[in-house]
XYZ file of C-alpha atoms in Angstrom:
206
model
C -2.983 10.007 1.854
C -4.549 11.766 -1.200
C -3.641 15.243 -1.309
C -6.075 17.583 -3.017
C -5.003 18.927 -6.150
C -3.519 22.257 -6.280
C -6.117 23.622 -8.539
C -9.907 23.967 -8.010
C -12.151 22.019 -10.095
C -16.007 21.746 -10.196
C -17.744 18.394 -8.961
C -18.060 17.390 -12.703
C -14.191 18.124 -12.857
C -12.986 16.214 -9.884
C -15.360 13.302 -10.974
C -13.626 13.432 -14.237
C -10.095 13.727 -12.775
C -11.088 10.366 -10.448
C -12.117 8.690 -13.640
C -8.377 9.382 -15.116
C -6.800 8.652 -12.089
C -8.732 5.337 -11.762
C -8.177 4.205 -14.973
C -4.304 4.821 -15.195
C -4.382 2.866 -11.647
C -5.812 -0.222 -13.303
C -3.799 -0.055 -16.703
C -0.540 0.484 -14.539
C -1.387 -2.619 -12.573
C -1.653 -4.398 -15.545
C 0.989 -3.005 -17.613
C 3.331 -1.300 -15.509
C 3.809 2.525 -15.495
C 6.444 2.023 -18.190
C 4.057 0.020 -20.426
C 1.189 2.618 -19.673
C 0.892 5.588 -22.013
C -1.393 9.006 -21.994
C -2.869 7.908 -25.169
C -3.920 4.356 -23.622
C -5.447 6.100 -20.541
C -7.362 8.552 -22.896
C -8.824 5.550 -24.787
C -9.584 3.640 -22.015
C -11.228 6.393 -19.958
C -12.576 7.707 -23.002
C -11.336 11.337 -22.358
C -9.289 13.378 -24.850
C -5.417 14.117 -24.015
C -6.282 17.858 -23.778
C -8.420 16.835 -20.532
C -5.808 14.729 -18.979
C -3.460 18.045 -19.518
C -5.791 19.930 -17.822
C -5.501 17.972 -14.662
C -2.119 16.761 -14.875
C 0.978 18.753 -16.042
C 2.487 15.496 -17.337
C 2.549 11.820 -16.975
C 4.778 11.781 -13.642
C 2.261 13.919 -12.160
C -0.465 11.636 -13.051
C 1.733 8.567 -11.704
C 1.818 10.483 -8.529
C -1.760 10.364 -8.004
C -1.840 6.967 -8.813
C 0.750 6.147 -5.932
C -1.669 8.263 -3.559
C -4.953 6.459 -4.918
C -3.277 3.168 -4.183
C -1.804 4.102 -0.812
C -5.148 5.278 0.058
C -7.079 1.960 -1.057
C -4.458 -0.510 0.696
C -4.375 1.449 3.760
C -8.038 2.046 4.091
C -8.122 -2.075 4.408
C -5.255 -2.499 6.395
C -5.172 0.539 9.135
C -8.353 -0.741 10.833
C -7.009 -4.209 11.628
C -3.864 -2.532 12.709
C -4.707 0.510 14.701
C -7.397 -1.553 16.827
C -5.281 -4.254 18.291
C -6.410 -5.900 21.389
C -4.333 -8.658 21.794
C -2.278 -11.380 19.813
C -5.470 -12.688 18.510
C -5.726 -9.255 16.516
C -2.399 -9.934 14.653
C -3.640 -13.406 13.524
C -6.928 -11.868 12.210
C -4.569 -9.198 10.280
C -2.386 -12.307 8.638
C -5.638 -14.038 7.813
C -6.866 -10.902 6.319
C -3.967 -10.320 4.280
C -3.499 -14.004 3.064
C -7.234 -14.152 2.126
C -7.144 -11.371 0.269
C -4.370 -12.806 -2.171
C -6.207 -16.229 -2.074
C -9.146 -14.839 -3.477
C -7.153 -12.882 -6.074
C -5.308 -15.912 -7.294
C -2.226 -14.353 -5.973
C -2.450 -11.628 -8.633
C -1.181 -8.144 -8.642
C 0.950 -8.458 -5.412
C 1.224 -5.293 -3.458
C 0.271 -2.287 -5.704
C 2.542 0.027 -3.885
C 5.248 -2.318 -4.075
C 4.794 -2.812 -7.718
C 5.056 1.022 -8.317
C 7.987 1.009 -6.074
C 9.919 -1.479 -8.136
C 9.469 0.733 -11.258
C 9.736 4.276 -9.688
C 12.413 4.521 -7.029
C 15.138 5.506 -9.514
C 12.930 8.022 -11.039
C 12.294 11.660 -10.045
C 12.797 12.365 -6.540
C 9.379 13.941 -6.109
C 7.732 10.686 -7.203
C 9.893 8.855 -5.062
C 9.151 10.733 -2.261
C 5.188 10.345 -2.742
C 5.958 6.410 -2.195
C 8.131 7.217 0.620
C 5.357 9.042 2.639
C 2.968 6.078 1.653
C 5.092 3.300 3.221
C 5.942 5.333 5.911
C 2.008 5.946 6.817
C 2.061 2.174 6.483
C 4.752 1.869 8.931
C 3.167 4.026 11.301
C -0.041 1.909 11.593
C 2.146 -0.974 12.233
C 4.229 1.014 15.182
C 0.748 1.950 16.600
C -0.198 -1.565 16.862
C 2.925 -2.307 18.448
C 2.513 0.475 20.955
C -1.065 -0.466 21.431
C 0.334 -4.118 22.803
C 2.761 -2.097 24.869
C -0.269 -0.192 26.615
C -1.938 -3.313 27.177
C 0.968 -5.030 28.642
C 1.391 -7.641 26.335
C 4.984 -6.689 25.304
C 7.802 -5.496 27.288
C 8.178 -1.562 27.676
C 11.416 -1.699 26.281
C 10.397 -2.956 23.054
C 11.489 -1.113 20.265
C 8.361 -0.278 18.341
C 9.890 1.196 15.312
C 12.080 -1.696 14.647
C 9.326 -3.845 14.862
C 7.129 -1.783 12.384
C 9.605 -1.900 9.958
C 10.384 -5.749 10.247
C 6.176 -6.078 9.957
C 6.315 -4.037 6.828
C 9.424 -5.654 5.544
C 8.100 -9.321 6.320
C 4.892 -8.042 4.490
C 6.458 -6.886 1.163
C 8.542 -9.924 0.898
C 5.776 -12.169 1.602
C 3.479 -10.356 -1.084
C 6.430 -10.546 -3.628
C 6.997 -14.329 -3.306
C 3.272 -14.914 -3.216
C 2.843 -12.853 -6.384
C 5.889 -14.786 -8.006
C 5.091 -18.444 -6.931
C 1.085 -17.877 -7.442
C 0.853 -19.614 -3.782
C 0.115 -18.029 -0.667
C 2.340 -20.017 1.429
C 5.244 -17.748 1.423
C 3.009 -14.987 2.250
C 1.285 -16.998 5.412
C 4.922 -18.028 6.431
C 6.662 -14.779 5.932
C 3.836 -13.072 8.246
C 3.785 -16.011 10.607
C 7.716 -15.618 11.396
C 7.060 -11.626 11.648
C 4.566 -12.122 14.359
C 6.350 -14.963 15.923
C 9.249 -12.606 16.568
C 6.970 -10.144 17.762
C 6.198 -12.671 20.166
C 9.545 -12.849 21.570
C 9.157 -9.504 23.134
C 5.992 -10.829 25.004
C 5.818 -9.529 28.744
C 6.383 -12.660 31.066
C 3.544 -13.711 33.076
């Protein structure tokens, strides 16, 4: 998901840029986008303001880099579970994987992409479109998973894979939000179990 910078940097420059983005991502996860300042990123990353503006034109461009980073991290964890479906047990394994992450974190943080979206969807269109593309990639992973179920003959061939992909992603996002708010994995478990149960209603009759 991360796009290469339009400007060319040395290896050392790329490392510095990555350090800035990593630092900004951590601060935005803790303090939100609005609560994260360029000065705060400089202080935490140990870089000067001129270095940040060497790599990014403004804060909005840095925010877009953070979105791309978070999308890459989230999807690198989820895509292997969603694009290698072997049967119903694969969906249960994905559900357990997602719930276990939240249980281990104490339900802190929720979904990094969802948190960014809650702050940024009413902002500039360029940033919003980076979010849209990130969620679309996630949705495509769900779509591929449902399509594999069709290919395996486990769900009906007239199943609307795109509709189910959106349903699964929405259930995941809603479950993560409630999990974060309630500090309890139960809403997430219930949401994902319900989405998988809905998917099962399209199962091919034996």
